[in-house]
Amino acid sequence: MPQVKICGINDAAAYDAACHAGAEWVGFVFYPPSPRAVPPEQAAALAARGGTGRRPVNVGLLVDAEDALIEAVLAEAPLGLLQLHGMESPERCAAIRARFGLPVMKALGIAGEEDLALLAEYAPAVDRFLLDAKPPRGAELPGGNAVSFDWSLLAGREIPRPWMLAGGLTPVNVAAAIRATGAPAVDVSSGVERMRGVKDPVLVSAFVAAAHGA
């Protein structure tokens, strides 16, 4: 069954919806320019919520973060995976993984075949990949831009680490995306929002159901 990550969780309703629907991961954004950003203490409070449903793995999204910021985040928020969504080199990814003792997922922006060449370069340094659409020219954020890439680029391709598909996914198209790419996991943020930065619990539930049923 394909697994699901709901990224950009920043309120109790979204967190509860993700848990109740059975999402395997929830993502907290520690990148202040994002409308989905949360301070570490807010992420910790959300992660501590009880209620019914699965207890997802907490993922911290970081963009070219210095060690001091990562330390501050981890001092508050109980994370099980670090998502590096900036321009981090393979060497930087390996250093973060070694220093903080947590698995690392590197986000790679994909627009064409040439971008997939980076997989082999990063594979020794990371535990997972997130294959996202390359941000449009002039975009302010490295992800969550509600755009997709050509899924046929991934059809039948061997990815050297466990991976997630992201970029422009919604409850309507996620099943087709999984079938087209063979993605073992999917990640969504803007595709389950009722307005920019605000998750819709109904859309969260629908997305998880559609992905799990693909």
PDB file of C-alpha atoms in Angstrom:
ATOM      1  CA  MET A   1       0.000   0.000   0.000  1.00  0.00           C
ATOM      2  CA  PRO A   2       1.465   3.406  -0.906  1.00  0.00           C
ATOM      3  CA  GLN A   3       2.378   5.491   2.099  1.00  0.00           C
ATOM      4  CA  VAL A   4       1.476   9.135   2.675  1.00  0.00           C
ATOM      5  CA  LYS A   5       3.148  12.217   4.099  1.00  0.00           C
ATOM      6  CA  ILE A   6       1.076  15.295   4.854  1.00  0.00           C
ATOM      7  CA  CYS A   7       3.506  18.215   4.897  1.00  0.00           C
ATOM      8  CA  GLY A   8       3.114  21.699   6.292  1.00  0.00           C
ATOM      9  CA  ILE A   9       1.049  20.714   9.324  1.00  0.00           C
ATOM     10  CA  ASN A  10       0.556  23.827  11.443  1.00  0.00           C
ATOM     11  CA  ASP A  11      -2.662  23.399  13.404  1.00  0.00           C
ATOM     12  CA  ALA A  12      -4.456  20.814  15.501  1.00  0.00           C
ATOM     13  CA  ALA A  13      -7.232  20.126  12.991  1.00  0.00           C
ATOM     14  CA  ALA A  14      -4.742  19.210  10.275  1.00  0.00           C
ATOM     15  CA  TYR A  15      -2.652  17.064  12.598  1.00  0.00           C
ATOM     16  CA  ASP A  16      -5.699  15.229  13.905  1.00  0.00           C
ATOM     17  CA  ALA A  17      -7.023  14.666  10.382  1.00  0.00           C
ATOM     18  CA  ALA A  18      -3.714  13.207   9.239  1.00  0.00           C
ATOM     19  CA  CYS A  19      -3.582  10.860  12.220  1.00  0.00           C
ATOM     20  CA  HIS A  20      -7.201   9.779  11.928  1.00  0.00           C
ATOM     21  CA  ALA A  21      -6.838   9.109   8.193  1.00  0.00           C
ATOM     22  CA  GLY A  22      -3.754   6.964   8.782  1.00  0.00           C
ATOM     23  CA  ALA A  23      -0.976   9.047   7.237  1.00  0.00           C
ATOM     24  CA  GLU A  24       2.431   7.511   7.839  1.00  0.00           C
ATOM     25  CA  TRP A  25       4.298  10.835   8.120  1.00  0.00           C
ATOM     26  CA  VAL A  26       3.478  14.418   9.035  1.00  0.00           C
ATOM     27  CA  GLY A  27       5.797  17.242   8.061  1.00  0.00           C
ATOM     28  CA  PHE A  28       6.585  20.352  10.066  1.00  0.00           C
ATOM     29  CA  VAL A  29       8.168  23.233   8.161  1.00  0.00           C
ATOM     30  CA  PHE A  30      11.030  25.025   9.914  1.00  0.00           C
ATOM     31  CA  TYR A  31      11.598  27.607   7.195  1.00  0.00           C
ATOM     32  CA  PRO A  32      10.233  31.039   8.159  1.00  0.00           C
ATOM     33  CA  PRO A  33       9.460  32.320   4.620  1.00  0.00           C
ATOM     34  CA  SER A  34       6.884  29.545   4.214  1.00  0.00           C
ATOM     35  CA  PRO A  35       3.251  30.277   5.142  1.00  0.00           C
ATOM     36  CA  ARG A  36       3.264  26.799   6.688  1.00  0.00           C
ATOM     37  CA  ALA A  37       6.209  27.426   9.012  1.00  0.00           C
ATOM     38  CA  VAL A  38       5.918  26.622  12.704  1.00  0.00           C
ATOM     39  CA  PRO A  39       8.274  27.279  15.624  1.00  0.00           C
ATOM     40  CA  PRO A  40       9.734  24.112  17.157  1.00  0.00           C
ATOM     41  CA  GLU A  41       7.648  24.395  20.306  1.00  0.00           C
ATOM     42  CA  GLN A  42       4.431  24.464  18.254  1.00  0.00           C
ATOM     43  CA  ALA A  43       5.512  21.366  16.356  1.00  0.00           C
ATOM     44  CA  ALA A  44       6.226  19.668  19.679  1.00  0.00           C
ATOM     45  CA  ALA A  45       2.774  20.542  21.000  1.00  0.00           C
ATOM     46  CA  LEU A  46       1.093  19.171  17.885  1.00  0.00           C
ATOM     47  CA  ALA A  47       3.157  15.990  17.941  1.00  0.00           C
ATOM     48  CA  ALA A  48       2.149  15.433  21.575  1.00  0.00           C
ATOM     49  CA  ARG A  49      -1.561  15.366  20.761  1.00  0.00           C
ATOM     50  CA  GLY A  50      -3.431  12.199  21.571  1.00  0.00           C
ATOM     51  CA  GLY A  51      -6.565  11.031  19.842  1.00  0.00           C
ATOM     52  CA  THR A  52      -7.456   8.164  17.581  1.00  0.00           C
ATOM     53  CA  GLY A  53      -5.586   6.885  14.587  1.00  0.00           C
ATOM     54  CA  ARG A  54      -2.008   6.198  13.636  1.00  0.00           C
ATOM     55  CA  ARG A  55       0.911   7.951  15.302  1.00  0.00           C
ATOM     56  CA  PRO A  56       2.812   9.206  12.271  1.00  0.00           C
ATOM     57  CA  VAL A  57       6.534   9.802  12.032  1.00  0.00           C
ATOM     58  CA  ASN A  58       7.337  13.474  12.527  1.00  0.00           C
ATOM     59  CA  VAL A  59       9.394  14.974   9.707  1.00  0.00           C
ATOM     60  CA  GLY A  60      11.242  18.279   9.954  1.00  0.00           C
ATOM     61  CA  LEU A  61      11.566  20.248   6.727  1.00  0.00           C
ATOM     62  CA  LEU A  62      14.711  22.382   6.689  1.00  0.00           C
ATOM     63  CA  VAL A  63      16.171  24.590   3.970  1.00  0.00           C
ATOM     64  CA  ASP A  64      19.949  25.073   3.974  1.00  0.00           C
ATOM     65  CA  ALA A  65      19.859  25.056   7.766  1.00  0.00           C
ATOM     66  CA  GLU A  66      22.931  25.671   9.909  1.00  0.00           C
ATOM     67  CA  ASP A  67      23.727  23.182  12.664  1.00  0.00           C
ATOM     68  CA  ALA A  68      22.599  25.661  15.314  1.00  0.00           C
ATOM     69  CA  LEU A  69      19.092  25.793  13.866  1.00  0.00           C
ATOM     70  CA  ILE A  70      18.863  22.012  13.616  1.00  0.00           C
ATOM     71  CA  GLU A  71      19.994  21.723  17.224  1.00  0.00           C
ATOM     72  CA  ALA A  72      17.356  24.235  18.326  1.00  0.00           C
ATOM     73  CA  VAL A  73      14.633  22.383  16.464  1.00  0.00           C
ATOM     74  CA  LEU A  74      15.613  18.987  17.842  1.00  0.00           C
ATOM     75  CA  ALA A  75      15.790  20.361  21.388  1.00  0.00           C
ATOM     76  CA  GLU A  76      12.022  20.941  21.186  1.00  0.00           C
ATOM     77  CA  ALA A  77      10.483  18.776  18.481  1.00  0.00           C
ATOM     78  CA  PRO A  78      10.589  14.957  18.484  1.00  0.00           C
ATOM     79  CA  LEU A  79      11.542  14.259  14.867  1.00  0.00           C
ATOM     80  CA  GLY A  80      12.112  10.911  13.223  1.00  0.00           C
ATOM     81  CA  LEU A  81      13.297  12.170   9.833  1.00  0.00           C
ATOM     82  CA  LEU A  82      15.058  15.303   8.563  1.00  0.00           C
ATOM     83  CA  GLN A  83      13.896  16.541   5.155  1.00  0.00           C
ATOM     84  CA  LEU A  84      16.524  18.718   3.474  1.00  0.00           C
ATOM     85  CA  HIS A  85      14.767  20.863   0.905  1.00  0.00           C
ATOM     86  CA  GLY A  86      17.434  23.383  -0.049  1.00  0.00           C
ATOM     87  CA  MET A  87      20.687  23.286  -1.992  1.00  0.00           C
ATOM     88  CA  GLU A  88      22.427  20.951   0.447  1.00  0.00           C
ATOM     89  CA  SER A  89      25.317  19.061  -1.153  1.00  0.00           C
ATOM     90  CA  PRO A  90      25.810  15.323  -0.688  1.00  0.00           C
ATOM     91  CA  GLU A  91      28.603  16.156   1.741  1.00  0.00           C
ATOM     92  CA  ARG A  92      26.327  18.403   3.790  1.00  0.00           C
ATOM     93  CA  CYS A  93      23.602  15.736   3.854  1.00  0.00           C
ATOM     94  CA  ALA A  94      26.093  13.152   5.100  1.00  0.00           C
ATOM     95  CA  ALA A  95      27.399  15.539   7.745  1.00  0.00           C
ATOM     96  CA  ILE A  96      23.896  16.257   9.064  1.00  0.00           C
ATOM     97  CA  ARG A  97      23.037  12.573   9.177  1.00  0.00           C
ATOM     98  CA  ALA A  98      26.256  11.770  11.051  1.00  0.00           C
ATOM     99  CA  ARG A  99      26.047  14.650  13.519  1.00  0.00           C
ATOM    100  CA  PHE A 100      22.393  14.359  14.504  1.00  0.00           C
ATOM    101  CA  GLY A 101      21.909  10.596  14.245  1.00  0.00           C
ATOM    102  CA  LEU A 102      18.640  10.814  12.318  1.00  0.00           C
ATOM    103  CA  PRO A 103      17.749   9.547   8.861  1.00  0.00           C
ATOM    104  CA  VAL A 104      17.883  12.167   6.138  1.00  0.00           C
ATOM    105  CA  MET A 105      15.586  12.619   3.154  1.00  0.00           C
ATOM    106  CA  LYS A 106      16.893  14.849   0.370  1.00  0.00           C
ATOM    107  CA  ALA A 107      14.390  16.681  -1.797  1.00  0.00           C
ATOM    108  CA  LEU A 108      15.409  16.983  -5.440  1.00  0.00           C
ATOM    109  CA  GLY A 109      13.630  19.266  -7.871  1.00  0.00           C
ATOM    110  CA  ILE A 110      12.844  17.460 -11.118  1.00  0.00           C
ATOM    111  CA  ALA A 111      12.148  19.082 -14.459  1.00  0.00           C
ATOM    112  CA  GLY A 112      13.948  16.785 -16.896  1.00  0.00           C
ATOM    113  CA  GLU A 113      16.078  13.695 -17.288  1.00  0.00           C
ATOM    114  CA  GLU A 114      19.237  15.575 -16.326  1.00  0.00           C
ATOM    115  CA  ASP A 115      17.910  16.212 -12.814  1.00  0.00           C
ATOM    116  CA  LEU A 116      17.596  12.486 -12.159  1.00  0.00           C
ATOM    117  CA  ALA A 117      21.342  12.099 -12.660  1.00  0.00           C
ATOM    118  CA  LEU A 118      21.735  13.547  -9.155  1.00  0.00           C
ATOM    119  CA  LEU A 119      20.215  10.422  -7.606  1.00  0.00           C
ATOM    120  CA  ALA A 120      23.436   8.432  -7.878  1.00  0.00           C
ATOM    121  CA  GLU A 121      25.452  11.328  -6.475  1.00  0.00           C
ATOM    122  CA  TYR A 122      23.274  11.727  -3.383  1.00  0.00           C
ATOM    123  CA  ALA A 123      22.389   8.083  -2.722  1.00  0.00           C
ATOM    124  CA  PRO A 124      25.380   7.264  -0.476  1.00  0.00           C
ATOM    125  CA  ALA A 125      24.653  10.309   1.716  1.00  0.00           C
ATOM    126  CA  VAL A 126      20.920   9.968   2.355  1.00  0.00           C
ATOM    127  CA  ASP A 127      18.290   7.488   3.489  1.00  0.00           C
ATOM    128  CA  ARG A 128      15.415   8.640   1.295  1.00  0.00           C
ATOM    129  CA  PHE A 129      14.602  10.871  -1.639  1.00  0.00           C
ATOM    130  CA  LEU A 130      11.682  13.199  -2.156  1.00  0.00           C
ATOM    131  CA  LEU A 131      11.241  13.820  -5.877  1.00  0.00           C
ATOM    132  CA  ASP A 132       9.450  17.137  -6.230  1.00  0.00           C
ATOM    133  CA  ALA A 133       8.720  19.456  -9.126  1.00  0.00           C
ATOM    134  CA  LYS A 134      11.485  21.968  -9.694  1.00  0.00           C
ATOM    135  CA  PRO A 135      10.157  25.345  -8.508  1.00  0.00           C
ATOM    136  CA  PRO A 136       8.908  27.647 -11.274  1.00  0.00           C
ATOM    137  CA  ARG A 137      11.172  30.535 -12.215  1.00  0.00           C
ATOM    138  CA  GLY A 138      10.757  33.292  -9.644  1.00  0.00           C
ATOM    139  CA  ALA A 139       9.151  31.028  -7.017  1.00  0.00           C
ATOM    140  CA  GLU A 140       9.794  32.103  -3.433  1.00  0.00           C
ATOM    141  CA  LEU A 141       9.640  28.601  -1.948  1.00  0.00           C
ATOM    142  CA  PRO A 142      11.557  25.413  -2.793  1.00  0.00           C
ATOM    143  CA  GLY A 143       8.392  23.301  -2.484  1.00  0.00           C
ATOM    144  CA  GLY A 144       4.643  23.551  -1.960  1.00  0.00           C
ATOM    145  CA  ASN A 145       4.185  25.380  -5.254  1.00  0.00           C
ATOM    146  CA  ALA A 146       1.285  23.231  -6.526  1.00  0.00           C
ATOM    147  CA  VAL A 147       3.092  22.212  -9.717  1.00  0.00           C
ATOM    148  CA  SER A 148       3.931  18.748 -10.988  1.00  0.00           C
ATOM    149  CA  PHE A 149       6.562  17.380 -13.337  1.00  0.00           C
ATOM    150  CA  ASP A 150       6.456  14.831 -16.139  1.00  0.00           C
ATOM    151  CA  TRP A 151       5.694  11.605 -14.284  1.00  0.00           C
ATOM    152  CA  SER A 152       6.765   9.521 -17.282  1.00  0.00           C
ATOM    153  CA  LEU A 153      10.364  10.352 -16.334  1.00  0.00           C
ATOM    154  CA  LEU A 154      10.006   7.919 -13.422  1.00  0.00           C
ATOM    155  CA  ALA A 155       8.166   5.086 -15.161  1.00  0.00           C
ATOM    156  CA  GLY A 156      10.151   1.879 -14.705  1.00  0.00           C
ATOM    157  CA  ARG A 157      13.150   3.700 -13.235  1.00  0.00           C
ATOM    158  CA  GLU A 158      15.155   2.194 -10.393  1.00  0.00           C
ATOM    159  CA  ILE A 159      15.525   4.754  -7.604  1.00  0.00           C
ATOM    160  CA  PRO A 160      18.562   3.907  -5.427  1.00  0.00           C
ATOM    161  CA  ARG A 161      16.843   4.723  -2.128  1.00  0.00           C
ATOM    162  CA  PRO A 162      13.284   4.597  -0.778  1.00  0.00           C
ATOM    163  CA  TRP A 163      11.465   7.606  -2.164  1.00  0.00           C
ATOM    164  CA  MET A 164       8.376   9.793  -2.177  1.00  0.00           C
ATOM    165  CA  LEU A 165       6.683  11.584  -5.055  1.00  0.00           C
ATOM    166  CA  ALA A 166       5.661  15.218  -4.556  1.00  0.00           C
ATOM    167  CA  GLY A 167       4.578  18.194  -6.620  1.00  0.00           C
ATOM    168  CA  GLY A 168       1.070  19.182  -7.589  1.00  0.00           C
ATOM    169  CA  LEU A 169      -0.607  16.154  -6.037  1.00  0.00           C
ATOM    170  CA  THR A 170      -4.271  16.335  -4.972  1.00  0.00           C
ATOM    171  CA  PRO A 171      -6.947  13.876  -3.859  1.00  0.00           C
ATOM    172  CA  VAL A 172      -8.091  13.820  -7.495  1.00  0.00           C
ATOM    173  CA  ASN A 173      -4.808  12.924  -9.201  1.00  0.00           C
ATOM    174  CA  VAL A 174      -2.758  11.078  -6.584  1.00  0.00           C
ATOM    175  CA  ALA A 175      -3.919   7.594  -7.554  1.00  0.00           C
ATOM    176  CA  ALA A 176      -3.065   8.239 -11.203  1.00  0.00           C
ATOM    177  CA  ALA A 177       0.333   9.601 -10.159  1.00  0.00           C
ATOM    178  CA  ILE A 178       1.087   6.458  -8.185  1.00  0.00           C
ATOM    179  CA  ARG A 179       0.084   4.237 -11.080  1.00  0.00           C
ATOM    180  CA  ALA A 180       2.162   6.265 -13.547  1.00  0.00           C
ATOM    181  CA  THR A 181       5.333   6.335 -11.463  1.00  0.00           C
ATOM    182  CA  GLY A 182       5.183   3.313  -9.192  1.00  0.00           C
ATOM    183  CA  ALA A 183       5.788   5.643  -6.259  1.00  0.00           C
ATOM    184  CA  PRO A 184       5.913   3.750  -2.957  1.00  0.00           C
ATOM    185  CA  ALA A 185       5.019   6.934  -1.069  1.00  0.00           C
ATOM    186  CA  VAL A 186       3.567  10.370  -1.801  1.00  0.00           C
ATOM    187  CA  ASP A 187       3.864  13.789  -0.202  1.00  0.00           C
ATOM    188  CA  VAL A 188       1.306  16.598  -0.306  1.00  0.00           C
ATOM    189  CA  SER A 189       1.064  20.114   1.059  1.00  0.00           C
ATOM    190  CA  SER A 190      -0.759  22.728  -1.025  1.00  0.00           C
ATOM    191  CA  GLY A 191      -2.965  20.060  -2.628  1.00  0.00           C
ATOM    192  CA  VAL A 192      -4.897  19.594   0.620  1.00  0.00           C
ATOM    193  CA  GLU A 193      -5.275  23.261   1.561  1.00  0.00           C
ATOM    194  CA  ARG A 194      -8.449  25.348   1.511  1.00  0.00           C
ATOM    195  CA  MET A 195      -6.305  28.490   1.362  1.00  0.00           C
ATOM    196  CA  ARG A 196      -2.577  29.042   1.198  1.00  0.00           C
ATOM    197  CA  GLY A 197      -1.002  27.607   4.315  1.00  0.00           C
ATOM    198  CA  VAL A 198      -4.234  26.272   5.835  1.00  0.00           C
ATOM    199  CA  LYS A 199      -4.993  22.573   5.578  1.00  0.00           C
ATOM    200  CA  ASP A 200      -8.542  21.318   4.956  1.00  0.00           C
ATOM    201  CA  PRO A 201      -9.191  18.217   7.091  1.00  0.00           C
ATOM    202  CA  VAL A 202     -11.674  16.880   4.536  1.00  0.00           C
ATOM    203  CA  LEU A 203      -9.076  17.110   1.763  1.00  0.00           C
ATOM    204  CA  VAL A 204      -6.432  15.540   4.012  1.00  0.00           C
ATOM    205  CA  SER A 205      -8.679  12.552   4.634  1.00  0.00           C
ATOM    206  CA  ALA A 206      -9.604  12.261   0.975  1.00  0.00           C
ATOM    207  CA  PHE A 207      -5.964  12.373  -0.114  1.00  0.00           C
ATOM    208  CA  VAL A 208      -4.880   9.636   2.292  1.00  0.00           C
ATOM    209  CA  ALA A 209      -7.791   7.426   1.257  1.00  0.00           C
ATOM    210  CA  ALA A 210      -7.067   7.911  -2.444  1.00  0.00           C
ATOM    211  CA  ALA A 211      -3.365   7.174  -2.049  1.00  0.00           C
ATOM    212  CA  HIS A 212      -3.866   4.136   0.167  1.00  0.00           C
ATOM    213  CA  GLY A 213      -6.417   2.791  -2.289  1.00  0.00           C
ATOM    214  CA  ALA A 214      -4.238   3.228  -5.377  1.00  0.00           C
TER     215      ALA A 214
END
